[in-house]
Structures are given as C-alpha cells and as structure tokens.
Coordinates of N, CA and C in Angstrom, one line a residue:
F1 N -76.5 -15.9 -78.6 CA -77.9 -16.9 -78.6 C -78.7 -17.6 -77.9
I2 N -78.1 -18.2 -76.9 CA -79.0 -18.7 -76.0 C -79.9 -17.7 -75.4
G3 N -79.4 -16.5 -74.8 CA -80.2 -15.5 -74.2 C -81.4 -15.1 -75.2
L4 N -81.5 -14.9 -76.8 CA -82.1 -14.6 -77.5 C -83.1 -16.1 -77.8
E5 N -82.7 -17.0 -77.8 CA -83.7 -18.4 -77.7 C -84.3 -18.2 -76.5
V6 N -83.9 -18.4 -74.9 CA -85.0 -18.2 -74.1 C -85.9 -17.2 -74.0
A7 N -85.4 -15.9 -74.6 CA -86.4 -15.1 -74.8 C -87.7 -15.4 -75.8
A8 N -87.5 -15.8 -77.1 CA -88.2 -16.3 -77.8 C -89.4 -17.4 -77.2
S9 N -88.5 -18.2 -76.3 CA -89.4 -19.4 -75.5 C -90.4 -18.5 -74.7
L10 N -90.2 -17.6 -73.8 CA -90.7 -16.9 -73.0 C -91.7 -15.8 -73.7
A11 N -91.5 -15.3 -74.5 CA -92.6 -14.5 -75.3 C -93.4 -15.4 -75.6
A12 N -93.3 -16.5 -76.4 CA -94.2 -17.7 -77.2 C -95.3 -18.0 -76.1
R13 N -94.9 -17.8 -74.6 CA -96.0 -18.5 -73.8 C -96.8 -17.0 -73.1
G14 N -96.6 -15.7 -74.0 CA -97.1 -14.6 -73.5 C -96.5 -13.9 -71.7
I15 N -95.2 -14.2 -72.2 CA -94.6 -13.4 -71.1 C -93.8 -12.2 -71.2
E16 N -94.3 -11.3 -70.7 CA -93.6 -9.9 -71.2 C -91.9 -9.9 -70.9
T17 N -91.4 -10.0 -71.9 CA -89.6 -10.3 -72.0 C -89.2 -9.0 -71.9
H18 N -88.1 -8.6 -72.1 CA -86.9 -7.7 -72.3 C -85.5 -8.2 -72.6
V19 N -84.7 -7.3 -73.2 CA -83.5 -8.1 -73.6 C -82.7 -6.8 -73.5
V20 N -81.7 -7.3 -72.9 CA -80.4 -6.3 -72.6 C -79.3 -6.8 -73.1
S21 N -78.2 -5.9 -74.0 CA -77.4 -6.2 -74.4 C -76.3 -5.2 -74.4
L22 N -75.2 -5.2 -74.4 CA -74.2 -4.3 -74.6 C -73.9 -3.7 -76.2
D23 N -74.3 -4.7 -77.0 CA -74.0 -4.4 -78.2 C -75.1 -3.6 -79.0
A24 N -74.8 -3.1 -80.3 CA -75.5 -1.8 -80.9 C -76.7 -3.0 -81.5
R25 N -76.3 -4.1 -82.0 CA -77.4 -4.8 -82.7 C -77.3 -6.5 -82.3
P26 N -78.2 -6.9 -81.7 CA -78.3 -8.3 -81.2 C -77.2 -9.6 -82.2
L27 N -76.4 -10.1 -81.9 CA -75.5 -11.2 -82.5 C -74.9 -10.7 -83.9
E28 N -74.4 -9.2 -83.7 CA -74.0 -8.5 -84.9 C -72.7 -9.4 -85.2
R29 N -71.6 -9.2 -84.2 CA -70.4 -9.6 -84.0 C -70.0 -10.8 -84.5
V30 N -71.2 -12.1 -84.5 CA -71.3 -13.7 -85.0 C -71.7 -13.2 -86.5
L31 N -72.8 -12.5 -86.7 CA -73.7 -12.6 -87.8 C -74.0 -11.7 -88.9
G32 N -73.2 -10.4 -88.4 CA -73.1 -8.9 -89.2 C -74.5 -7.8 -89.0
A33 N -74.2 -7.3 -89.5 CA -75.5 -6.1 -89.1 C -77.0 -6.3 -89.7
E34 N -76.6 -6.9 -90.9 CA -78.0 -7.2 -91.6 C -78.8 -8.4 -91.2
L35 N -78.1 -9.3 -90.6 CA -78.8 -10.4 -89.9 C -79.2 -9.7 -88.3
G36 N -78.3 -9.3 -88.3 CA -78.2 -8.8 -86.7 C -80.0 -8.0 -86.6
D37 N -80.1 -6.6 -87.5 CA -81.3 -6.1 -87.8 C -82.4 -6.9 -87.4
F38 N -82.4 -8.3 -88.8 CA -83.5 -8.8 -88.9 C -83.8 -9.4 -87.4
V39 N -83.1 -10.1 -87.1 CA -83.3 -10.8 -85.8 C -83.8 -10.0 -84.7
R40 N -83.6 -8.7 -84.4 CA -84.3 -7.7 -83.6 C -85.5 -7.5 -84.3
Q41 N -85.6 -7.4 -85.5 CA -86.8 -6.9 -85.9 C -88.1 -8.3 -85.5
L42 N -87.6 -9.4 -85.6 CA -88.2 -10.4 -85.5 C -89.0 -10.9 -84.4
H43 N -88.0 -10.7 -83.3 CA -88.3 -10.6 -82.1 C -89.3 -9.3 -81.2
E44 N -89.1 -8.5 -82.0 CA -90.0 -7.3 -81.7 C -91.3 -7.6 -82.2
Q45 N -91.5 -8.0 -83.2 CA -92.6 -8.4 -83.8 C -93.4 -9.5 -82.9
H46 N -92.8 -10.2 -82.1 CA -93.5 -10.9 -81.2 C -93.4 -10.5 -79.6
G47 N -93.3 -9.0 -79.7 CA -94.0 -8.3 -78.3 C -92.7 -8.0 -77.2
E48 N -91.2 -8.2 -77.7 CA -90.2 -8.4 -77.1 C -89.3 -7.1 -77.2
V49 N -89.1 -6.5 -76.1 CA -88.5 -5.2 -75.5 C -86.7 -5.4 -75.7
F50 N -86.2 -4.4 -76.2 CA -84.6 -4.3 -76.7 C -84.2 -3.5 -75.9
H51 N -83.0 -3.5 -74.8 CA -82.5 -2.4 -74.7 C -81.0 -2.6 -75.2
M52 N -80.5 -2.3 -76.1 CA -79.1 -2.4 -76.5 C -78.3 -1.2 -76.1
G53 N -77.0 -1.4 -76.0 CA -75.6 -0.5 -75.6 C -76.0 -0.3 -73.8
A54 N -76.7 -1.3 -73.7 CA -76.7 -1.1 -72.0 C -76.1 -2.4 -70.9
S55 N -76.1 -2.5 -70.2 CA -75.8 -3.4 -69.0 C -76.6 -3.6 -67.6
I56 N -76.4 -4.7 -67.2 CA -77.2 -4.7 -65.8 C -76.4 -3.9 -65.0
A57 N -76.8 -3.2 -64.2 CA -76.1 -2.4 -62.7 C -76.4 -3.1 -61.8
S58 N -77.7 -3.6 -61.8 CA -77.8 -4.4 -60.2 C -79.1 -5.1 -60.1
I59 N -79.2 -6.4 -59.7 CA -80.4 -7.0 -59.6 C -80.9 -7.3 -58.0
A60 N -82.3 -6.9 -57.9 CA -83.2 -6.8 -56.7 C -84.0 -7.5 -56.5
P61 N -84.4 -8.4 -55.5 CA -85.8 -8.6 -55.8 C -87.0 -7.8 -56.4
G62 N -87.4 -8.4 -57.6 CA -88.6 -8.2 -58.4 C -88.0 -6.8 -59.1
A63 N -86.9 -6.4 -59.5 CA -86.5 -5.4 -60.3 C -85.1 -5.6 -60.8
V64 N -84.8 -5.6 -61.9 CA -83.1 -5.1 -62.6 C -82.7 -3.2 -63.0
T65 N -82.1 -3.1 -62.5 CA -81.4 -1.9 -63.1 C -80.4 -1.7 -64.0
L66 N -80.8 -1.0 -65.1 CA -79.5 -1.2 -66.6 C -78.4 0.1 -65.9
S67 N -77.6 0.2 -66.5 CA -76.2 0.9 -66.4 C -77.1 2.3 -66.7
T68 N -77.9 2.2 -67.9 CA -78.9 3.7 -68.1 C -79.5 4.3 -67.2
G69 N -80.0 3.7 -66.1 CA -80.4 4.0 -65.2 C -81.9 3.7 -65.0
E70 N -82.2 3.0 -65.9 CA -83.9 2.6 -66.2 C -83.9 0.9 -65.6
K71 N -85.1 1.1 -64.8 CA -85.3 -0.1 -63.5 C -86.7 -0.7 -64.3
L72 N -86.0 -2.0 -64.4 CA -87.2 -2.8 -65.0 C -87.9 -3.7 -63.9
P73 N -89.4 -3.7 -63.9 CA -89.6 -5.1 -63.4 C -89.6 -6.3 -63.7
A74 N -89.0 -7.2 -62.7 CA -89.0 -8.6 -62.9 C -88.9 -9.8 -62.4
D75 N -89.6 -10.8 -62.4 CA -90.1 -12.2 -61.6 C -88.9 -13.0 -62.0
L76 N -88.3 -12.8 -63.3 CA -87.3 -13.8 -63.7 C -85.9 -13.1 -64.3
V77 N -84.6 -13.4 -63.9 CA -83.7 -13.0 -65.0 C -82.5 -14.0 -65.5
V78 N -82.6 -13.9 -66.7 CA -81.7 -15.0 -67.2 C -80.4 -14.3 -68.4
I79 N -79.6 -15.0 -67.8 CA -78.1 -14.1 -68.1 C -77.5 -15.5 -68.8
G80 N -77.3 -15.0 -70.3 CA -76.2 -15.4 -71.3 C -75.2 -15.4 -71.7
V81 N -74.3 -15.6 -71.1 CA -72.9 -15.0 -71.3 C -71.6 -16.0 -71.7
G82 N -72.2 -17.2 -72.0 CA -71.1 -18.0 -72.8 C -70.5 -18.8 -71.7
V83 N -69.1 -18.9 -72.1 CA -68.6 -20.0 -70.7 C -67.0 -19.6 -70.9
R84 N -66.5 -19.7 -69.9 CA -64.8 -19.4 -69.9 C -64.2 -20.5 -69.2
P85 N -63.2 -21.1 -70.1 CA -62.7 -22.5 -69.9 C -62.0 -22.6 -68.4
R86 N -62.2 -23.4 -67.7 CA -61.6 -23.5 -66.6 C -59.9 -24.3 -67.1
L87 N -58.9 -23.5 -66.6 CA -57.9 -24.0 -67.5 C -56.5 -24.1 -66.2
A88 N -56.8 -24.1 -64.8 CA -55.9 -24.0 -63.9 C -55.1 -25.1 -63.7
L89 N -56.1 -26.5 -63.9 CA -55.5 -27.7 -63.9 C -54.6 -28.2 -65.3
A90 N -54.8 -27.5 -66.6 CA -54.2 -27.5 -67.6 C -52.8 -26.8 -67.3
E91 N -52.6 -25.7 -66.7 CA -51.9 -24.9 -66.5 C -50.9 -25.7 -65.4
A92 N -51.3 -26.2 -64.6 CA -50.5 -26.9 -63.6 C -49.7 -28.0 -64.4
A93 N -50.4 -28.7 -65.1 CA -49.9 -29.8 -65.7 C -48.9 -29.6 -66.7
G94 N -48.6 -28.1 -67.0 CA -48.0 -27.5 -68.0 C -48.2 -27.7 -69.2
L95 N -49.4 -27.5 -69.6 CA -50.3 -27.7 -70.8 C -49.8 -26.1 -71.6
K96 N -50.1 -26.1 -72.6 CA -49.9 -24.9 -73.7 C -51.3 -24.4 -73.4
V97 N -51.7 -23.0 -73.4 CA -53.2 -23.0 -73.5 C -53.0 -21.5 -73.9
E98 N -54.1 -21.6 -74.9 CA -54.4 -20.0 -75.5 C -56.0 -20.1 -75.7
R99 N -56.9 -19.0 -74.5 CA -58.6 -19.1 -74.5 C -58.8 -20.8 -74.7
G100 N -58.1 -21.8 -74.1 CA -58.6 -22.6 -74.3 C -57.2 -23.9 -74.1
I101 N -57.3 -25.0 -73.8 CA -56.0 -26.1 -74.2 C -56.1 -25.8 -75.5
L102 N -54.7 -25.8 -76.0 CA -54.2 -26.1 -77.4 C -53.9 -27.2 -77.8
V103 N -54.9 -27.6 -79.0 CA -54.6 -29.1 -79.1 C -54.2 -29.1 -80.6
N104 N -53.4 -30.2 -81.1 CA -53.2 -30.7 -82.7 C -54.5 -30.9 -83.2
A105 N -54.5 -31.5 -84.4 CA -55.4 -31.8 -85.3 C -55.8 -33.4 -84.7
F106 N -55.2 -33.9 -84.0 CA -55.6 -35.2 -83.4 C -56.1 -34.7 -81.9
L107 N -56.3 -33.6 -81.6 CA -56.7 -33.4 -80.2 C -55.8 -33.4 -79.1
Q108 N -54.3 -33.9 -79.5 CA -53.4 -33.8 -78.6 C -53.0 -32.5 -77.9
S109 N -52.9 -32.3 -76.5 CA -52.3 -31.4 -75.8 C -50.8 -31.3 -76.2
S110 N -50.2 -30.2 -75.5 CA -48.6 -30.3 -76.0 C -48.2 -31.2 -75.2
D111 N -48.7 -32.2 -74.3 CA -48.1 -33.6 -73.8 C -49.2 -34.6 -74.6
P112 N -48.4 -35.1 -75.4 CA -49.4 -35.9 -76.7 C -50.0 -37.2 -75.6
D113 N -49.7 -37.3 -74.4 CA -50.3 -38.1 -73.8 C -51.8 -37.6 -72.8
I114 N -52.0 -36.4 -73.4 CA -53.3 -35.9 -72.8 C -53.8 -35.2 -73.8
Y115 N -55.0 -35.4 -73.7 CA -56.2 -35.0 -75.2 C -57.5 -34.0 -74.3
A116 N -57.8 -33.3 -75.5 CA -58.7 -32.4 -74.6 C -59.9 -31.9 -75.9
A117 N -61.3 -32.0 -75.7 CA -62.4 -31.8 -76.4 C -63.3 -31.2 -75.9
G118 N -64.3 -30.6 -76.9 CA -65.1 -29.5 -76.6 C -64.7 -28.3 -76.3
D119 N -65.8 -27.9 -75.3 CA -65.5 -26.2 -75.0 C -63.9 -25.8 -74.6
V120 N -63.2 -26.9 -74.1 CA -62.0 -26.4 -73.3 C -61.2 -26.4 -74.6
A121 N -61.3 -26.9 -75.4 CA -60.3 -27.2 -76.3 C -60.0 -26.3 -77.2
S122 N -59.3 -26.0 -77.7 CA -58.6 -24.7 -78.8 C -57.8 -25.6 -79.7
W123 N -58.4 -25.5 -81.1 CA -58.0 -26.7 -81.9 C -57.8 -26.0 -83.2
P124 N -56.8 -26.4 -83.9 CA -56.3 -25.8 -85.5 C -57.2 -25.9 -86.3
G125 N -58.6 -25.0 -86.1 CA -59.8 -25.0 -86.7 C -60.4 -23.6 -87.8
G126 N -59.4 -23.1 -87.5 CA -59.7 -21.4 -88.2 C -59.0 -21.3 -89.2
E127 N -58.9 -19.9 -90.0 CA -58.2 -19.5 -90.9 C -56.8 -20.0 -90.7
A128 N -56.0 -20.6 -91.8 CA -54.7 -21.0 -91.7 C -54.3 -21.7 -90.7
G129 N -55.3 -22.7 -90.3 CA -55.0 -23.3 -89.3 C -54.4 -22.4 -87.8
A130 N -55.2 -21.2 -87.6 CA -55.2 -20.5 -86.3 C -56.1 -21.4 -85.3
P131 N -56.0 -21.3 -84.1 CA -56.7 -22.1 -82.9 C -57.9 -21.3 -82.7
I132 N -59.0 -22.4 -82.5 CA -60.6 -21.4 -82.5 C -61.1 -22.6 -81.3
R133 N -61.8 -22.3 -80.6 CA -62.7 -22.7 -79.1 C -64.4 -22.4 -79.9
V134 N -65.1 -23.4 -79.9 CA -66.2 -23.7 -80.5 C -67.2 -24.1 -79.3
E135 N -68.1 -23.5 -78.7 CA -68.9 -23.9 -77.7 C -70.5 -24.2 -78.1
H136 N -70.2 -25.6 -78.7 CA -71.5 -26.3 -79.0 C -71.5 -27.5 -78.8
W137 N -72.6 -28.3 -78.2 CA -72.5 -29.4 -77.8 C -72.3 -30.5 -79.2
V138 N -72.6 -30.0 -80.5 CA -72.0 -30.7 -81.7 C -70.6 -31.0 -81.9
V139 N -69.8 -29.8 -81.6 CA -68.5 -30.1 -81.6 C -67.9 -30.7 -80.4
A140 N -68.4 -30.6 -79.2 CA -67.9 -31.5 -78.2 C -68.1 -32.6 -78.4
E141 N -69.4 -33.5 -79.1 CA -69.9 -34.6 -79.4 C -68.7 -35.7 -80.4
R142 N -68.4 -34.7 -81.5 CA -67.5 -35.2 -82.2 C -66.1 -35.1 -82.1
Q143 N -65.8 -34.4 -81.3 CA -64.5 -34.0 -80.5 C -63.8 -35.3 -79.8
G144 N -65.1 -35.4 -78.9 CA -65.2 -36.9 -77.8 C -64.7 -37.9 -78.4
Q145 N -65.8 -38.1 -79.8 CA -65.4 -39.3 -80.6 C -64.2 -39.8 -81.3
V146 N -63.4 -38.5 -81.6 CA -62.0 -38.4 -82.4 C -61.1 -38.6 -81.2
A147 N -61.2 -38.2 -80.1 CA -60.5 -38.0 -79.0 C -60.0 -39.4 -78.6
A148 N -61.2 -40.2 -78.3 CA -61.1 -41.4 -77.5 C -60.7 -42.2 -79.0
A149 N -61.0 -42.3 -80.1 CA -60.4 -43.3 -81.0 C -59.0 -43.3 -80.9
N150 N -58.2 -41.6 -80.7 CA -57.2 -41.7 -81.1 C -56.4 -42.2 -79.8
M151 N -56.9 -42.0 -78.7 CA -56.5 -42.7 -77.2 C -56.5 -44.1 -77.7
L152 N -57.1 -44.5 -78.3 CA -56.9 -46.3 -78.6 C -56.2 -46.8 -79.5
G153 N -55.3 -45.7 -80.2 CA -54.2 -46.0 -81.1 C -54.8 -45.3 -82.4
A154 N -55.9 -45.0 -83.0 CA -56.3 -44.5 -83.9 C -55.2 -43.1 -84.4
R155 N -55.3 -42.8 -85.7 CA -54.6 -41.6 -85.9 C -55.8 -41.1 -86.8
E156 N -56.7 -40.4 -86.3 CA -57.9 -39.6 -86.9 C -57.5 -38.1 -86.7
A157 N -57.6 -37.5 -87.9 CA -57.7 -35.9 -87.8 C -59.1 -35.7 -87.4
Y158 N -59.4 -34.2 -86.7 CA -60.6 -34.3 -86.6 C -60.9 -32.8 -87.4
R159 N -61.4 -33.1 -88.6 CA -61.4 -32.1 -89.8 C -63.0 -31.4 -89.9
D160 N -63.8 -31.9 -89.0 CA -65.3 -31.2 -89.1 C -65.3 -29.5 -89.1
V161 N -66.1 -29.3 -89.8 CA -66.6 -27.7 -90.3 C -67.1 -27.2 -89.4
P162 N -67.1 -26.3 -88.4 CA -67.9 -25.9 -87.4 C -69.4 -25.6 -88.2
F163 N -70.7 -26.1 -87.1 CA -71.6 -25.9 -87.6 C -72.6 -25.7 -86.4
F164 N -73.6 -25.0 -86.8 CA -74.7 -24.8 -85.5 C -75.9 -24.0 -86.1
W165 N -77.0 -24.0 -85.4 CA -77.9 -23.6 -85.3 C -79.0 -22.9 -84.4
S166 N -79.7 -21.7 -84.8 CA -80.3 -21.4 -83.7 C -81.9 -20.9 -84.0
A167 N -82.9 -21.4 -83.3 CA -84.0 -20.7 -83.3 C -84.5 -19.8 -82.8
H168 N -85.3 -19.0 -83.7 CA -85.6 -17.7 -83.0 C -87.7 -17.6 -83.8
H169 N -88.1 -17.7 -82.9 CA -89.6 -17.9 -83.2 C -89.8 -19.0 -84.0
E170 N -90.1 -18.9 -85.6 CA -90.5 -19.7 -86.4 C -89.7 -19.6 -87.3
V171 N -88.1 -19.0 -87.4 CA -87.1 -18.9 -88.0 C -85.9 -19.4 -87.5
M172 N -85.3 -20.8 -88.5 CA -84.2 -21.3 -87.8 C -83.0 -20.6 -88.9
I173 N -82.2 -20.5 -88.1 CA -80.7 -19.7 -88.9 C -79.5 -21.0 -88.5
R174 N -79.1 -21.3 -89.9 CA -77.9 -22.5 -89.5 C -76.8 -21.6 -90.2
C175 N -75.8 -22.1 -89.6 CA -74.5 -21.5 -89.8 C -73.4 -22.7 -89.8
V176 N -72.3 -22.2 -90.8 CA -71.3 -23.3 -90.8 C -70.5 -22.5 -91.2
G177 N -68.9 -22.9 -90.8 CA -67.8 -22.5 -91.0 C -67.6 -21.6 -89.6
H178 N -66.4 -20.8 -89.8 CA -65.9 -19.9 -88.7 C -65.2 -18.8 -89.1
A179 N -66.0 -17.5 -88.7 CA -65.5 -15.9 -88.7 C -65.6 -15.2 -87.9
L180 N -64.2 -14.7 -87.4 CA -64.0 -13.9 -86.5 C -64.2 -12.6 -87.2
A181 N -63.8 -12.4 -88.0 CA -63.8 -11.0 -88.9 C -64.1 -11.4 -90.4
W182 N -64.2 -10.7 -91.0 CA -64.5 -10.7 -92.8 C -64.4 -9.1 -93.2
D183 N -64.3 -9.2 -94.8 CA -63.9 -8.5 -95.5 C -65.1 -7.7 -95.9
E184 N -66.0 -8.7 -96.1 CA -67.4 -8.3 -96.7 C -68.4 -9.3 -96.7
I185 N -69.9 -8.8 -96.7 CA -71.0 -9.8 -96.4 C -71.7 -9.7 -97.7
R186 N -71.8 -10.8 -98.5 CA -72.7 -10.9 -99.9 C -74.1 -12.0 -99.3
I187 N -75.3 -11.2 -99.8 CA -76.7 -12.0 -99.5 C -77.1 -12.2 -100.7
E188 N -77.6 -13.6 -100.8 CA -78.1 -14.2 -101.7 C -79.7 -14.3 -101.3
G189 N -80.7 -13.9 -102.0 CA -82.1 -14.1 -101.8 C -82.4 -13.1 -100.8
S190 N -83.4 -13.1 -100.0 CA -84.1 -12.1 -99.0 C -84.2 -12.8 -97.7
I191 N -83.2 -11.8 -96.9 CA -83.5 -12.2 -95.4 C -84.9 -11.8 -94.8
A192 N -85.5 -10.8 -95.2 CA -87.1 -10.6 -94.9 C -88.0 -11.6 -95.2
A193 N -87.7 -12.3 -96.3 CA -88.6 -13.3 -97.0 C -88.2 -14.6 -96.4
H194 N -87.3 -14.5 -95.6 CA -86.9 -15.8 -94.9 C -86.2 -17.0 -95.9
D195 N -85.6 -16.2 -96.8 CA -85.2 -17.1 -98.0 C -83.6 -16.5 -98.3
C196 N -82.6 -17.0 -97.9 CA -81.1 -16.2 -98.2 C -80.2 -17.5 -97.4
A197 N -78.9 -17.0 -98.0 CA -78.0 -17.5 -97.8 C -76.6 -16.2 -97.8
V198 N -76.4 -16.1 -96.3 CA -75.4 -14.7 -96.2 C -74.3 -15.3 -96.0
H199 N -73.2 -14.9 -97.1 CA -71.7 -15.2 -97.1 C -71.1 -14.5 -96.6
Y200 N -69.8 -15.0 -95.4 CA -68.7 -14.1 -94.7 C -67.5 -14.5 -95.8
V201 N -67.2 -13.1 -96.1 CA -65.9 -13.5 -97.5 C -64.9 -12.8 -97.0
K202 N -63.6 -13.2 -96.7 CA -62.1 -13.0 -96.3 C -61.2 -13.6 -97.5
G203 N -60.4 -12.6 -97.9 CA -59.7 -12.8 -99.1 C -60.4 -13.5 -100.0
G204 N -61.4 -12.7 -100.5 CA -61.9 -13.5 -101.7 C -63.0 -14.9 -101.8
R205 N -62.8 -15.3 -100.9 CA -63.2 -16.4 -100.3 C -64.5 -16.7 -99.5
T206 N -65.8 -17.5 -99.3 CA -66.4 -17.7 -98.4 C -66.0 -18.7 -97.4
V207 N -65.8 -18.2 -96.3 CA -65.2 -18.4 -94.7 C -66.2 -19.0 -93.9
A208 N -67.4 -18.6 -94.0 CA -68.6 -18.8 -93.3 C -69.6 -18.8 -93.8
L209 N -70.9 -19.6 -93.7 CA -72.6 -19.2 -94.3 C -73.3 -19.3 -93.4
A210 N -74.2 -18.1 -93.6 CA -75.7 -18.4 -92.1 C -76.4 -18.4 -93.8
T211 N -77.7 -19.5 -93.3 CA -78.8 -19.4 -94.2 C -80.2 -19.4 -93.3
I212 N -81.0 -19.4 -94.4 CA -82.4 -19.3 -93.9 C -83.3 -20.2 -94.8
G213 N -83.9 -21.1 -94.5 CA -84.6 -21.9 -95.6 C -83.8 -22.5 -96.8
R214 N -82.6 -22.3 -96.1 CA -81.7 -23.1 -97.6 C -80.6 -24.1 -97.2
D215 N -81.4 -25.1 -96.5 CA -80.3 -26.3 -95.8 C -79.6 -26.9 -96.4
V216 N -79.7 -27.0 -97.9 CA -79.3 -28.3 -98.7 C -78.0 -27.2 -99.1
Q217 N -78.3 -25.9 -99.4 CA -77.1 -24.9 -99.8 C -75.9 -25.1 -98.6
A218 N -76.5 -25.2 -97.2 CA -75.4 -24.8 -95.5 C -75.0 -26.4 -96.2
L219 N -75.2 -27.3 -96.2 CA -74.5 -28.9 -96.2 C -73.7 -28.8 -97.3
E220 N -74.0 -28.1 -98.7 CA -72.9 -27.9 -99.8 C -71.9 -27.1 -99.3
Q221 N -71.8 -26.0 -98.6 CA -71.0 -25.3 -98.5 C -70.0 -26.0 -97.1
A222 N -70.6 -26.5 -96.5 CA -69.9 -27.4 -95.2 C -68.7 -28.2 -95.8
R223 N -69.6 -28.8 -96.8 CA -68.7 -30.2 -97.9 C -67.4 -28.8 -98.3
L224 N -67.7 -28.0 -98.9 CA -66.5 -27.3 -99.6 C -65.5 -26.4 -98.7
L225 N -66.3 -26.1 -97.6 CA -65.0 -25.9 -96.5 C -64.2 -26.7 -96.2
A226 N -64.8 -28.1 -96.0 CA -64.0 -29.4 -95.5 C -63.2 -29.4 -96.6
Q227 N -63.5 -29.3 -97.8 CA -62.3 -29.5 -98.7 C -61.1 -28.3 -98.9
A228 N -61.7 -27.4 -98.5 CA -60.6 -26.4 -98.5 C -59.1 -26.7 -97.8

C-alpha cells in the first residue's frame, strides 16, 4: 500500500514514476484480482508505469536495474516492503512468538506480566481465534490503550475489527475485517464507477470487506464482524 500511495503522490506532482513489484497484480494478495486490476489501471491513467513480475537487481547512482535486465533512470528510489518484528528481546525473555509476540485477548504475552501491542503483537483476531498481526497505526493506538488499561488493573479484551484505508489518487479504498485467504469474492455495485462493496467470503460468510464510495456499509460490516 505505502509504495503505491507514494507513487500516486509523486505522479500527482508531475514526476515520472515507475512501480516495480514481484506480484502479477498490485495488491492482489490483499484485495484480489478485480481490485488489483482496477488499482493498476487507475494509476496508469495518471501516467505511472508498472513493471510487474520483476524485482530490483541493483541500485546505482542515477539508475535501477531490474531482475529482467531492464534499466530505469532514477533520481529517487522508495522501497515499501512492510516491517519484520524484532523478536530477539522477547525470545530472550522466554516469550512465545509466532510472526510476532503471541498475546491473548487482553494483550498479555505468555508471561502475564508482559504485554505487547501494535506491529509486534500477534493477537487472536483471525478466523477461529487464529493469531494475526496488523501493521497499521490505528491498531497500534487502540491496542496501546487497551494494554495500558489492563496494566492498571482493568480486564478489557481487545475486540476491535481490523480497519484501514488507502488513498489512490482520487479514490479511497476502505477495508474492514481480515482475510489471508478466501473461497470467493462477491462484488456489489461497480468498481469502475467507484461505487462498490467487495466481499471476501470464506465458509459461506463475509470475513472481510473492501469498499469504494460506501463508507456506511463498511462501518456496518465492521459492526457485524465484531458481533460474530
């Protein structure tokens, strides 16, 4: 997301912008093929050039060489690769880890006197309580509040439904829920018309929803997911 958002900002300033990704479509692993194709077309309409199925082989002053052998002139390179939690301290303390520090609904680690929140915390927010880790400031802020309250003696479970948004030129995509995989995608409305709700369905129910131009529906889906 961050790479495409930066690309949109640069292109909006009239700067020649290229996007390089190993994936076949931008954001396909998170949003699916349909929204991935839409996002690419939207960015291309604003002059951005995509190099999909490629990686960076080398960076030198004034140029980037791709794994395909193509060389791109470049004055600025932005690398958006997400984060990898530093778990050495947690492991040294004997805490259980799984892609992050494993915590319960109260954000307590395997040592009940040690709490974790934010990008480093792997909490039971996935399907059937599976541990998930979300790299977003809203999650970090809310988990920090809950963890602090519990350190002070409260017994408050963190039950917020993951929620984030991403701006791509004039289009805002909002997502609620969490889906690493799905059985099917159901689309209401029209993606091309910037008026749609994209349901990620697993086991016969919507486990995540992406919307464009339907903020109220996104909020309603978040409420339903919180009750599930």
